[in-house]
Amino acid sequence: MAETSPNPVAAPEQTRRRTAPSEPLWRDVLGEQLRSARRERGETLSETADRAGISPQYLSEIERGVKEPSSEMIAAVAGALDTTLGDLVLQVAERILLDRSAIDRAGAPSGPVCRAAYALAA
């Protein structure tokens, strides 16, 4: 029987995932930003969710980075927090770029920064 070897294409990717710091996910940073804004206002999940027209459970999932909401949902929550979609997108993008800078300083491979977050603001 022939000896099987691990897929040479998958191995470097798996190694990179284990050893290099990873960029933050959009949904995680978005959730952190929304939770921070809600808490600064001293509001409960229910209060903000009611104004946004979504369930408190769904807002909680967004804040925890479990759900990746549509731009319409993000705009609704942003409005409930008295901010605009554009301002929220910029805040999230800035946070991602700051996190990316920290990763680069830590010695992670550098490369192009995904600026897809800015597309939502357009």
PDB file of C-alpha atoms in Angstrom:
ATOM      1  CA  MET A   1       0.000   0.000   0.000  1.00  0.00           C
ATOM      2  CA  ALA A   2       1.301   3.444  -0.868  1.00  0.00           C
ATOM      3  CA  GLU A   3       2.310   5.735   1.924  1.00  0.00           C
ATOM      4  CA  THR A   4       0.149   8.841   2.164  1.00  0.00           C
ATOM      5  CA  SER A   5       1.628  12.167   3.023  1.00  0.00           C
ATOM      6  CA  PRO A   6      -0.132  15.264   4.278  1.00  0.00           C
ATOM      7  CA  ASN A   7      -1.375  17.708   1.694  1.00  0.00           C
ATOM      8  CA  PRO A   8       1.610  20.033   1.079  1.00  0.00           C
ATOM      9  CA  VAL A   9      -0.710  22.936   0.276  1.00  0.00           C
ATOM     10  CA  ALA A  10      -2.659  22.679   3.523  1.00  0.00           C
ATOM     11  CA  ALA A  11       0.327  22.260   5.824  1.00  0.00           C
ATOM     12  CA  PRO A  12       1.786  25.795   5.491  1.00  0.00           C
ATOM     13  CA  GLU A  13      -1.654  27.316   6.015  1.00  0.00           C
ATOM     14  CA  GLN A  14      -2.248  25.236   9.120  1.00  0.00           C
ATOM     15  CA  THR A  15       1.185  26.155  10.461  1.00  0.00           C
ATOM     16  CA  ARG A  16       0.586  29.834   9.762  1.00  0.00           C
ATOM     17  CA  ARG A  17      -2.693  29.712  11.650  1.00  0.00           C
ATOM     18  CA  ARG A  18      -1.012  28.262  14.695  1.00  0.00           C
ATOM     19  CA  THR A  19       2.078  30.435  14.822  1.00  0.00           C
ATOM     20  CA  ALA A  20       1.188  33.855  13.405  1.00  0.00           C
ATOM     21  CA  PRO A  21      -1.139  36.263  15.173  1.00  0.00           C
ATOM     22  CA  SER A  22      -4.306  36.606  13.161  1.00  0.00           C
ATOM     23  CA  GLU A  23      -6.131  39.716  12.101  1.00  0.00           C
ATOM     24  CA  PRO A  24      -9.353  40.386  13.965  1.00  0.00           C
ATOM     25  CA  LEU A  25     -12.565  39.399  12.233  1.00  0.00           C
ATOM     26  CA  TRP A  26     -14.873  42.190  11.083  1.00  0.00           C
ATOM     27  CA  ARG A  27     -17.824  40.726  12.994  1.00  0.00           C
ATOM     28  CA  ASP A  28     -15.818  40.521  16.232  1.00  0.00           C
ATOM     29  CA  VAL A  29     -14.641  44.130  16.082  1.00  0.00           C
ATOM     30  CA  LEU A  30     -18.098  45.329  15.017  1.00  0.00           C
ATOM     31  CA  GLY A  31     -19.644  43.530  17.970  1.00  0.00           C
ATOM     32  CA  GLU A  32     -17.119  44.976  20.405  1.00  0.00           C
ATOM     33  CA  GLN A  33     -17.730  48.472  19.045  1.00  0.00           C
ATOM     34  CA  LEU A  34     -21.512  48.131  19.308  1.00  0.00           C
ATOM     35  CA  ARG A  35     -21.330  46.723  22.836  1.00  0.00           C
ATOM     36  CA  SER A  36     -18.995  49.524  23.893  1.00  0.00           C
ATOM     37  CA  ALA A  37     -21.316  52.184  22.464  1.00  0.00           C
ATOM     38  CA  ARG A  38     -24.364  50.600  24.115  1.00  0.00           C
ATOM     39  CA  ARG A  39     -22.660  50.370  27.492  1.00  0.00           C
ATOM     40  CA  GLU A  40     -21.400  53.965  27.266  1.00  0.00           C
ATOM     41  CA  ARG A  41     -25.052  54.969  26.934  1.00  0.00           C
ATOM     42  CA  GLY A  42     -25.924  52.847  29.970  1.00  0.00           C
ATOM     43  CA  GLU A  43     -28.454  50.812  28.009  1.00  0.00           C
ATOM     44  CA  THR A  44     -29.545  47.214  28.226  1.00  0.00           C
ATOM     45  CA  LEU A  45     -29.625  44.873  25.266  1.00  0.00           C
ATOM     46  CA  SER A  46     -33.422  45.101  25.287  1.00  0.00           C
ATOM     47  CA  GLU A  47     -33.510  48.896  25.148  1.00  0.00           C
ATOM     48  CA  THR A  48     -31.142  49.140  22.200  1.00  0.00           C
ATOM     49  CA  ALA A  49     -32.653  46.146  20.406  1.00  0.00           C
ATOM     50  CA  ASP A  50     -36.181  47.565  20.733  1.00  0.00           C
ATOM     51  CA  ARG A  51     -35.153  50.815  19.080  1.00  0.00           C
ATOM     52  CA  ALA A  52     -33.284  48.927  16.344  1.00  0.00           C
ATOM     53  CA  GLY A  53     -36.263  46.663  15.693  1.00  0.00           C
ATOM     54  CA  ILE A  54     -34.416  43.427  16.433  1.00  0.00           C
ATOM     55  CA  SER A  55     -34.522  40.909  19.255  1.00  0.00           C
ATOM     56  CA  PRO A  56     -32.209  41.276  22.256  1.00  0.00           C
ATOM     57  CA  GLN A  57     -30.906  37.774  21.514  1.00  0.00           C
ATOM     58  CA  TYR A  58     -29.903  38.772  17.983  1.00  0.00           C
ATOM     59  CA  LEU A  59     -28.200  41.938  19.242  1.00  0.00           C
ATOM     60  CA  SER A  60     -26.328  39.837  21.794  1.00  0.00           C
ATOM     61  CA  GLU A  61     -25.172  37.485  19.041  1.00  0.00           C
ATOM     62  CA  ILE A  62     -23.977  40.461  16.976  1.00  0.00           C
ATOM     63  CA  GLU A  63     -22.099  41.901  19.952  1.00  0.00           C
ATOM     64  CA  ARG A  64     -20.426  38.548  20.642  1.00  0.00           C
ATOM     65  CA  GLY A  65     -19.382  38.146  16.994  1.00  0.00           C
ATOM     66  CA  VAL A  66     -21.567  35.079  16.526  1.00  0.00           C
ATOM     67  CA  LYS A  67     -23.706  36.614  13.767  1.00  0.00           C
ATOM     68  CA  GLU A  68     -22.573  38.618  10.778  1.00  0.00           C
ATOM     69  CA  PRO A  69     -25.470  41.033  10.250  1.00  0.00           C
ATOM     70  CA  SER A  70     -26.528  42.644   6.991  1.00  0.00           C
ATOM     71  CA  SER A  71     -25.720  46.277   6.341  1.00  0.00           C
ATOM     72  CA  GLU A  72     -29.392  47.073   6.992  1.00  0.00           C
ATOM     73  CA  MET A  73     -29.173  45.514  10.459  1.00  0.00           C
ATOM     74  CA  ILE A  74     -25.920  47.303  11.204  1.00  0.00           C
ATOM     75  CA  ALA A  75     -27.509  50.600  10.144  1.00  0.00           C
ATOM     76  CA  ALA A  76     -30.534  49.928  12.364  1.00  0.00           C
ATOM     77  CA  VAL A  77     -28.375  49.251  15.415  1.00  0.00           C
ATOM     78  CA  ALA A  78     -26.158  52.240  14.628  1.00  0.00           C
ATOM     79  CA  GLY A  79     -29.255  54.438  14.449  1.00  0.00           C
ATOM     80  CA  ALA A  80     -30.492  53.051  17.757  1.00  0.00           C
ATOM     81  CA  LEU A  81     -27.150  54.132  19.229  1.00  0.00           C
ATOM     82  CA  ASP A  82     -27.460  57.628  17.713  1.00  0.00           C
ATOM     83  CA  THR A  83     -24.628  57.158  15.252  1.00  0.00           C
ATOM     84  CA  THR A  84     -24.474  56.670  11.512  1.00  0.00           C
ATOM     85  CA  LEU A  85     -23.515  53.608   9.546  1.00  0.00           C
ATOM     86  CA  GLY A  86     -20.595  55.538   8.078  1.00  0.00           C
ATOM     87  CA  ASP A  87     -19.264  56.612  11.470  1.00  0.00           C
ATOM     88  CA  LEU A  88     -19.605  53.094  12.837  1.00  0.00           C
ATOM     89  CA  VAL A  89     -17.836  51.570   9.829  1.00  0.00           C
ATOM     90  CA  LEU A  90     -14.969  54.037  10.196  1.00  0.00           C
ATOM     91  CA  GLN A  91     -14.627  53.276  13.912  1.00  0.00           C
ATOM     92  CA  VAL A  92     -14.502  49.542  13.211  1.00  0.00           C
ATOM     93  CA  ALA A  93     -12.050  49.975  10.321  1.00  0.00           C
ATOM     94  CA  GLU A  94      -9.758  52.148  12.462  1.00  0.00           C
ATOM     95  CA  ARG A  95      -9.778  49.519  15.183  1.00  0.00           C
ATOM     96  CA  ILE A  96      -8.941  46.783  12.683  1.00  0.00           C
ATOM     97  CA  LEU A  97      -6.102  48.857  11.256  1.00  0.00           C
ATOM     98  CA  LEU A  98      -4.750  49.547  14.755  1.00  0.00           C
ATOM     99  CA  ASP A  99      -4.919  45.851  15.564  1.00  0.00           C
ATOM    100  CA  ARG A 100      -3.187  45.085  12.265  1.00  0.00           C
ATOM    101  CA  SER A 101      -0.402  47.527  13.129  1.00  0.00           C
ATOM    102  CA  ALA A 102       0.120  45.737  16.437  1.00  0.00           C
ATOM    103  CA  ILE A 103       0.263  42.404  14.618  1.00  0.00           C
ATOM    104  CA  ASP A 104       2.817  43.777  12.152  1.00  0.00           C
ATOM    105  CA  ARG A 105       4.968  45.038  15.023  1.00  0.00           C
ATOM    106  CA  ALA A 106       4.764  41.578  16.578  1.00  0.00           C
ATOM    107  CA  GLY A 107       6.467  40.131  13.521  1.00  0.00           C
ATOM    108  CA  ALA A 108       3.539  38.693  11.608  1.00  0.00           C
ATOM    109  CA  PRO A 109       3.896  38.504   7.854  1.00  0.00           C
ATOM    110  CA  SER A 110       2.997  41.833   6.335  1.00  0.00           C
ATOM    111  CA  GLY A 111       0.792  42.178   3.319  1.00  0.00           C
ATOM    112  CA  PRO A 112      -2.046  44.191   1.967  1.00  0.00           C
ATOM    113  CA  VAL A 113      -4.620  45.249   4.518  1.00  0.00           C
ATOM    114  CA  CYS A 114      -8.152  44.332   3.627  1.00  0.00           C
ATOM    115  CA  ARG A 115     -10.098  47.541   3.378  1.00  0.00           C
ATOM    116  CA  ALA A 116     -13.415  45.825   2.692  1.00  0.00           C
ATOM    117  CA  ALA A 117     -14.854  47.561   5.738  1.00  0.00           C
ATOM    118  CA  TYR A 118     -14.782  50.835   3.869  1.00  0.00           C
ATOM    119  CA  ALA A 119     -17.035  49.366   1.176  1.00  0.00           C
ATOM    120  CA  LEU A 120     -19.976  49.353   3.583  1.00  0.00           C
ATOM    121  CA  ALA A 121     -19.682  53.102   4.019  1.00  0.00           C
ATOM    122  CA  ALA A 122     -20.069  53.756   0.298  1.00  0.00           C
TER     123      ALA A 122
END
